Coordinates of C-alpha atoms and ligand atoms in Angstrom, one line a residue:
M205 CA 70.1 -123.2 -69.1
Q206 CA 70.3 -123.7 -72.8
G207 CA 71.3 -120.6 -74.7
V208 CA 73.1 -119.1 -71.8
S209 CA 76.7 -118.6 -72.6
S210 CA 77.9 -115.6 -70.6
L211 CA 77.7 -114.4 -67.0
D212 CA 75.5 -111.4 -68.2
E213 CA 73.0 -113.8 -69.7
L214 CA 73.0 -115.9 -66.5
T215 CA 72.3 -112.8 -64.5
A216 CA 69.2 -112.1 -66.7
V217 CA 67.9 -115.6 -66.1
R218 CA 68.5 -115.2 -62.4
D219 CA 66.6 -111.9 -62.4
K220 CA 63.7 -113.4 -64.3
Y221 CA 63.1 -116.1 -61.8
L222 CA 64.6 -114.9 -58.5
S223 CA 64.3 -111.1 -58.6
R224 CA 62.6 -109.9 -55.3
Q225 CA 60.4 -107.5 -57.1
R226 CA 59.6 -108.9 -60.5
G227 CA 60.8 -112.5 -60.4
V228 CA 58.4 -115.3 -61.3
L229 CA 58.8 -116.9 -57.9
A230 CA 58.2 -113.7 -56.0
L231 CA 55.0 -113.1 -58.0
E232 CA 53.8 -116.6 -57.3
M233 CA 54.6 -116.2 -53.6
R234 CA 52.5 -113.1 -53.5
K235 CA 49.5 -115.0 -54.9
L236 CA 49.7 -117.5 -52.0
G237 CA 47.5 -115.2 -49.9
S238 CA 44.6 -115.6 -52.2
L239 CA 44.6 -119.4 -52.0
P240 CA 42.2 -121.3 -49.7
S241 CA 44.0 -121.6 -46.4
A242 CA 44.1 -125.4 -46.6
E243 CA 46.1 -125.3 -49.8
R244 CA 48.6 -122.6 -48.7
P245 CA 51.2 -124.7 -46.8
A246 CA 51.6 -127.3 -49.6
A247 CA 51.8 -124.6 -52.3
G248 CA 54.3 -122.6 -50.2
Q249 CA 56.5 -125.6 -49.7
L250 CA 56.4 -126.3 -53.4
L251 CA 57.4 -122.8 -54.2
N252 CA 60.3 -122.9 -51.7
R253 CA 61.6 -126.2 -53.1
L254 CA 61.4 -124.7 -56.6
K255 CA 63.4 -121.7 -55.4
G256 CA 66.0 -124.0 -53.9
V257 CA 66.3 -126.0 -57.1
V258 CA 66.6 -122.9 -59.3
T259 CA 69.2 -121.3 -57.0
E260 CA 71.3 -124.4 -56.9
E261 CA 71.1 -124.8 -60.7
L262 CA 72.0 -121.2 -61.3
E263 CA 75.1 -121.5 -59.0
R264 CA 76.3 -124.7 -60.6
F265 CA 76.0 -123.2 -64.0
Q266 CA 77.8 -120.1 -62.9
E267 CA 80.8 -122.2 -61.7
E268 CA 80.8 -123.9 -65.1
L269 CA 80.8 -120.6 -67.0
K270 CA 83.7 -119.3 -64.8
S271 CA 85.9 -122.3 -65.2
S272 CA 85.5 -122.4 -69.0
A273 CA 86.2 -118.6 -69.0
N274 CA 89.4 -119.4 -67.0
A275 CA 90.4 -122.1 -69.5
V276 CA 90.1 -119.6 -72.3
R277 CA 92.2 -117.0 -70.5
L278 CA 94.9 -119.5 -69.6
K279 CA 95.1 -120.4 -73.3
T280 CA 95.1 -116.8 -74.7
E281 CA 96.9 -114.8 -72.0
F282 CA 100.3 -116.5 -72.3
L283 CA 103.2 -114.6 -70.5
D284 CA 106.6 -115.3 -71.8
V285 CA 108.8 -114.8 -68.7
S286 CA 111.9 -115.3 -70.7
L287 CA 111.5 -112.1 -72.7
P288 CA 114.0 -109.3 -71.9
G289 CA 112.7 -106.5 -69.6
F290 CA 112.2 -102.9 -70.5
P291 CA 115.4 -100.9 -70.8
Y292 CA 114.7 -98.2 -68.2
P293 CA 117.2 -95.3 -68.5
E294 CA 119.5 -95.7 -65.5
G295 CA 121.5 -93.0 -63.7
K296 CA 125.2 -93.3 -63.2
I297 CA 127.8 -92.1 -60.6
H298 CA 129.6 -89.0 -61.8
P299 CA 133.2 -89.8 -62.9
I300 CA 134.6 -87.4 -60.3
R301 CA 132.6 -89.0 -57.6
R302 CA 133.6 -92.5 -58.8
V303 CA 137.3 -91.7 -58.5
W304 CA 136.6 -90.0 -55.1
R305 CA 135.0 -93.1 -53.8
E306 CA 137.7 -95.4 -55.1
M307 CA 140.4 -93.3 -53.4
E308 CA 138.4 -93.1 -50.2
E309 CA 137.9 -96.9 -50.2
I310 CA 141.7 -97.6 -50.6
F311 CA 142.5 -95.3 -47.7
V312 CA 139.7 -96.8 -45.5
R313 CA 141.2 -100.2 -46.2
M314 CA 144.5 -98.9 -45.1
G315 CA 143.0 -97.8 -41.7
F316 CA 142.1 -94.2 -42.3
S317 CA 138.8 -92.7 -41.2
V318 CA 136.9 -90.1 -43.1
E319 CA 136.4 -86.5 -41.8
T320 CA 134.6 -83.6 -43.3
G321 CA 134.6 -79.9 -42.7
P322 CA 132.6 -76.8 -43.8
Q323 CA 133.1 -75.4 -47.3
I324 CA 132.5 -71.9 -45.9
E325 CA 135.5 -71.6 -43.6
S326 CA 136.9 -68.9 -41.3
D327 CA 140.1 -67.1 -42.0
Y328 CA 141.5 -68.8 -38.9
Y329 CA 141.0 -72.4 -40.1
N330 CA 141.8 -71.8 -43.7
F331 CA 145.0 -69.8 -43.1
E332 CA 145.9 -68.6 -39.6
A333 CA 146.0 -72.0 -37.8
L334 CA 147.9 -73.5 -40.8
N335 CA 150.8 -71.1 -40.2
I336 CA 149.6 -68.7 -43.0
P337 CA 149.2 -65.4 -41.0
K338 CA 147.8 -62.2 -42.6
G339 CA 150.3 -60.7 -45.1
H340 CA 151.9 -64.1 -45.7
P341 CA 152.8 -64.4 -49.4
A342 CA 151.2 -67.9 -49.5
R343 CA 147.8 -66.2 -49.2
D344 CA 148.3 -64.7 -52.7
D345 CA 149.1 -68.1 -54.2
Q346 CA 145.6 -69.2 -53.4
D347 CA 143.2 -66.7 -55.1
T348 CA 140.6 -66.7 -52.4
L349 CA 136.9 -66.1 -52.7
Y350 CA 135.9 -64.1 -49.7
I351 CA 132.4 -64.2 -48.2
S352 CA 133.3 -61.5 -45.7
D353 CA 136.5 -60.2 -44.0
N354 CA 136.6 -63.2 -41.9
L355 CA 134.8 -65.9 -44.0
V356 CA 136.1 -67.6 -47.1
L357 CA 135.1 -70.4 -49.4
R358 CA 137.8 -72.8 -48.3
T359 CA 140.8 -72.8 -50.7
H360 CA 141.9 -76.3 -49.7
T361 CA 140.9 -79.2 -47.5
S362 CA 143.8 -78.5 -45.0
P363 CA 141.5 -76.7 -42.5
V364 CA 140.0 -80.1 -41.7
Q365 CA 143.4 -81.1 -40.3
I366 CA 143.0 -78.3 -37.7
R367 CA 139.4 -79.1 -36.9
T368 CA 140.3 -82.8 -36.4
M369 CA 143.2 -82.2 -34.1
E370 CA 141.2 -79.7 -32.1
G371 CA 138.6 -82.4 -31.6
K372 CA 140.8 -85.3 -30.5
E373 CA 144.2 -86.5 -29.2
P374 CA 146.7 -88.6 -31.3
P375 CA 146.9 -91.2 -32.7
I376 CA 145.2 -89.6 -35.7
R377 CA 144.8 -91.2 -39.1
I378 CA 142.3 -89.4 -41.3
I379 CA 141.5 -88.4 -44.8
A380 CA 139.3 -85.4 -45.6
P381 CA 137.8 -85.3 -49.1
G382 CA 135.7 -82.4 -50.4
R383 CA 135.1 -79.4 -52.5
V384 CA 137.4 -76.5 -52.6
Y385 CA 137.2 -73.1 -54.3
R386 CA 139.6 -70.6 -55.9
R387 CA 139.2 -67.4 -57.9
D388 CA 140.3 -69.0 -61.1
A389 CA 139.1 -68.4 -64.7
V390 CA 137.7 -71.5 -66.3
D391 CA 139.9 -73.2 -68.8
A392 CA 141.0 -76.7 -69.8
T393 CA 142.9 -77.2 -66.5
H394 CA 141.3 -74.7 -64.1
S395 CA 137.9 -74.5 -62.4
P396 CA 136.8 -72.2 -59.6
M397 CA 135.5 -75.3 -57.8
F398 CA 137.4 -78.5 -57.6
H399 CA 138.0 -81.4 -55.2
Q400 CA 140.8 -82.5 -52.9
I401 CA 141.6 -85.3 -50.5
E402 CA 143.6 -84.2 -47.5
G403 CA 145.4 -86.8 -45.4
L404 CA 146.8 -86.5 -41.8
V405 CA 148.6 -88.9 -39.6
V406 CA 149.8 -88.0 -36.2
D407 CA 151.4 -90.1 -33.5
E408 CA 154.7 -90.6 -31.6
G409 CA 157.6 -91.5 -33.9
I410 CA 155.9 -90.9 -37.3
T411 CA 158.6 -90.2 -40.0
M412 CA 158.8 -89.1 -43.6
A413 CA 159.4 -92.8 -44.5
D414 CA 155.8 -93.5 -43.2
L415 CA 154.6 -90.7 -45.5
K416 CA 156.4 -92.1 -48.5
G417 CA 155.3 -95.7 -47.7
S418 CA 151.6 -94.8 -47.3
L419 CA 151.4 -92.8 -50.5
E420 CA 153.2 -95.4 -52.5
A421 CA 150.9 -98.2 -51.2
F422 CA 148.0 -96.0 -52.0
F423 CA 149.1 -95.2 -55.6
Q424 CA 150.0 -98.9 -56.3
Q425 CA 146.4 -99.8 -55.5
L426 CA 144.9 -96.8 -57.4
F427 CA 147.0 -97.2 -60.5
S428 CA 149.1 -100.4 -60.7
P429 CA 151.3 -102.5 -58.4
D430 CA 154.5 -101.3 -60.1
T431 CA 153.8 -97.6 -59.6
K432 CA 156.6 -95.7 -57.9
I433 CA 156.7 -92.3 -56.3
R434 CA 159.4 -89.7 -55.8
M435 CA 159.5 -86.6 -53.6
R436 CA 161.0 -83.2 -54.4
P437 CA 161.6 -80.5 -51.8
S438 CA 158.9 -77.9 -51.8
Y439 CA 157.4 -75.3 -49.6
F440 CA 154.0 -75.2 -47.8
P441 CA 153.7 -73.1 -44.7
F442 CA 152.0 -75.8 -42.6
V443 CA 154.7 -78.5 -43.2
E444 CA 158.4 -78.8 -42.6
P445 CA 160.0 -80.2 -44.6
G446 CA 157.5 -79.9 -47.5
A447 CA 157.5 -82.0 -50.6
E448 CA 156.0 -82.2 -54.1
V449 CA 155.2 -85.8 -54.8
D450 CA 155.4 -87.3 -58.3
V451 CA 154.1 -90.7 -59.5
S452 CA 155.7 -92.8 -62.2
C453 CA 153.8 -92.1 -65.4
I454 CA 150.8 -94.4 -65.5
F455 CA 150.7 -94.4 -69.3
C456 CA 154.4 -95.3 -70.1
S457 CA 155.5 -96.7 -66.7
G458 CA 158.2 -94.1 -66.6
K459 CA 159.7 -94.5 -70.0
G460 CA 158.5 -91.0 -71.2
C461 CA 155.4 -90.2 -73.2
R462 CA 153.2 -87.3 -74.3
V463 CA 151.2 -87.3 -71.0
C464 CA 154.3 -87.0 -68.8
K465 CA 156.0 -84.8 -71.4
G466 CA 158.9 -87.3 -71.7
S467 CA 159.9 -87.1 -68.1
G468 CA 158.4 -90.4 -66.9
W469 CA 156.9 -88.6 -63.9
I470 CA 153.6 -86.9 -63.2
E471 CA 153.3 -84.3 -60.4
I472 CA 150.4 -85.2 -58.3
L473 CA 150.3 -83.8 -54.8
G474 CA 151.8 -81.7 -52.0
A475 CA 152.8 -83.2 -48.7
G476 CA 155.2 -82.9 -45.8
M477 CA 155.8 -83.3 -42.0
V478 CA 153.3 -81.3 -39.9
H479 CA 154.9 -78.0 -38.9
P480 CA 155.6 -77.7 -35.1
K481 CA 153.7 -74.4 -35.1
V482 CA 150.6 -76.1 -36.4
F483 CA 150.8 -78.6 -33.5
S484 CA 151.2 -75.7 -31.0
M485 CA 148.1 -74.0 -32.5
V486 CA 145.9 -77.1 -31.7
G487 CA 147.6 -77.7 -28.3
Y488 CA 149.6 -80.8 -29.3
D489 CA 153.1 -81.1 -27.8
P490 CA 155.5 -80.8 -30.8
E491 CA 158.2 -82.5 -28.8
K492 CA 156.1 -85.5 -28.3
Y493 CA 154.3 -85.9 -31.6
T494 CA 155.2 -85.9 -35.2
G495 CA 153.0 -86.4 -38.2
F496 CA 152.6 -86.1 -41.9
A497 CA 150.0 -84.6 -44.2
W498 CA 149.2 -84.3 -47.8
G499 CA 146.6 -82.7 -50.1
M500 CA 145.8 -84.1 -53.6
G501 CA 143.5 -83.1 -56.3
I502 CA 140.7 -85.6 -57.2
D503 CA 139.9 -84.0 -60.5
R504 CA 143.5 -84.1 -61.6
I505 CA 143.6 -87.9 -60.9
A506 CA 140.3 -88.4 -62.7
I507 CA 141.7 -86.6 -65.7
L508 CA 144.8 -88.9 -65.7
K509 CA 142.8 -92.1 -65.1
Y510 CA 140.2 -91.4 -67.8
Q511 CA 142.6 -89.5 -70.1
V512 CA 140.1 -86.6 -70.3
E513 CA 141.8 -83.7 -72.0
D514 CA 139.6 -80.9 -70.7
L515 CA 138.5 -80.4 -67.0
R516 CA 135.4 -78.5 -68.2
L517 CA 133.8 -81.7 -69.5
F518 CA 133.4 -82.9 -65.9
F519 CA 131.3 -79.9 -65.0
E520 CA 129.2 -79.2 -68.1
N521 CA 126.9 -82.1 -67.4
D522 CA 126.6 -83.2 -71.0
I523 CA 124.9 -86.6 -70.7
R524 CA 126.7 -87.8 -73.8
F525 CA 130.0 -87.4 -72.0
L526 CA 128.9 -88.5 -68.5
S527 CA 127.2 -91.7 -69.7
Q528 CA 130.5 -93.1 -70.9
F529 CA 131.8 -93.8 -67.4
Ligands
DAH626 N1 146.7 -77.4 -49.1 C1 147.7 -77.5 -50.2 C2 147.0 -76.9 -51.5 O1 145.9 -76.9 -51.6 C3 148.1 -78.9 -50.5 C4 148.9 -79.5 -49.4 C5 150.2 -79.4 -49.5 C6 148.3 -80.1 -48.4 C7 151.0 -80.0 -48.5 C8 149.0 -80.7 -47.3 C9 150.4 -80.6 -47.4 O2 148.5 -81.3 -46.3 O3 151.2 -81.2 -46.4 O4 147.7 -76.4 -52.3

């Protein structure tokens, strides 16, 4: 096999001797027929032995070639597994969605379950069942986007309260996060689509102290353990009494700064004790059950948490802004 240094060359040698058509051995075999019959067996045996020897030798040589080729590859194809990987561009959770999840997780830890409802809602669920009958002035506060006379893009997450109570009996302890819509012009603090998390707790003996305690526990986990809340009387048709809830400013801890405009408090949500009329609408006995509810803006909390000055940044999908979260 001298002079053979590659598998290609080896194949050429194999063809030369062993090819069925043109190989030296094949040609010799064919000549056997013209030998005197007495000589044929011996000559045939000889040729077969020769074939065996050649085949064996070729195989042995092939193994040798392969292992030396492997040795060369092992030497040259060195893989450094300690090199850093390729920096593939990775997606991120949108900041609104991050805050949404964080809020949801806190409430779930507190024992709330998560409900959802349709974004296209009927007049009944969005208004009527929440004690906002036709002609009620509260309808004007919420610039509604109508789909038809009877269908609206929900203006708040409160209709999920009704859907939940219609579907089951107390005790109820739910949150309902989602998108809501209003006919608002876009500016730094307004968007025609934004997000809310509704809360609803109904059972026997629920009081306003439970409302305050739950919300305070929530904000202490979301912001910091020393966060306080305060409630101011307010009006929402579906609760009585109703309250506006403020949290102590998360930037100055209540001392007064630019964000809280020196007051030490930031207005953050609406809440109250579920109105007996709402209970009657869903067939709950208002003499037996009491409950509280709230509705808070996710976007507003994201703005505070991340100190983003302009709500529009969240919805313009500029990757330079979004990749910072
Ligand atoms: N639905 C009200 C809004 O969007 C917020 C709200 C206020 C929800 C008081 C409540 C509540 O559940 O009790 O403006």
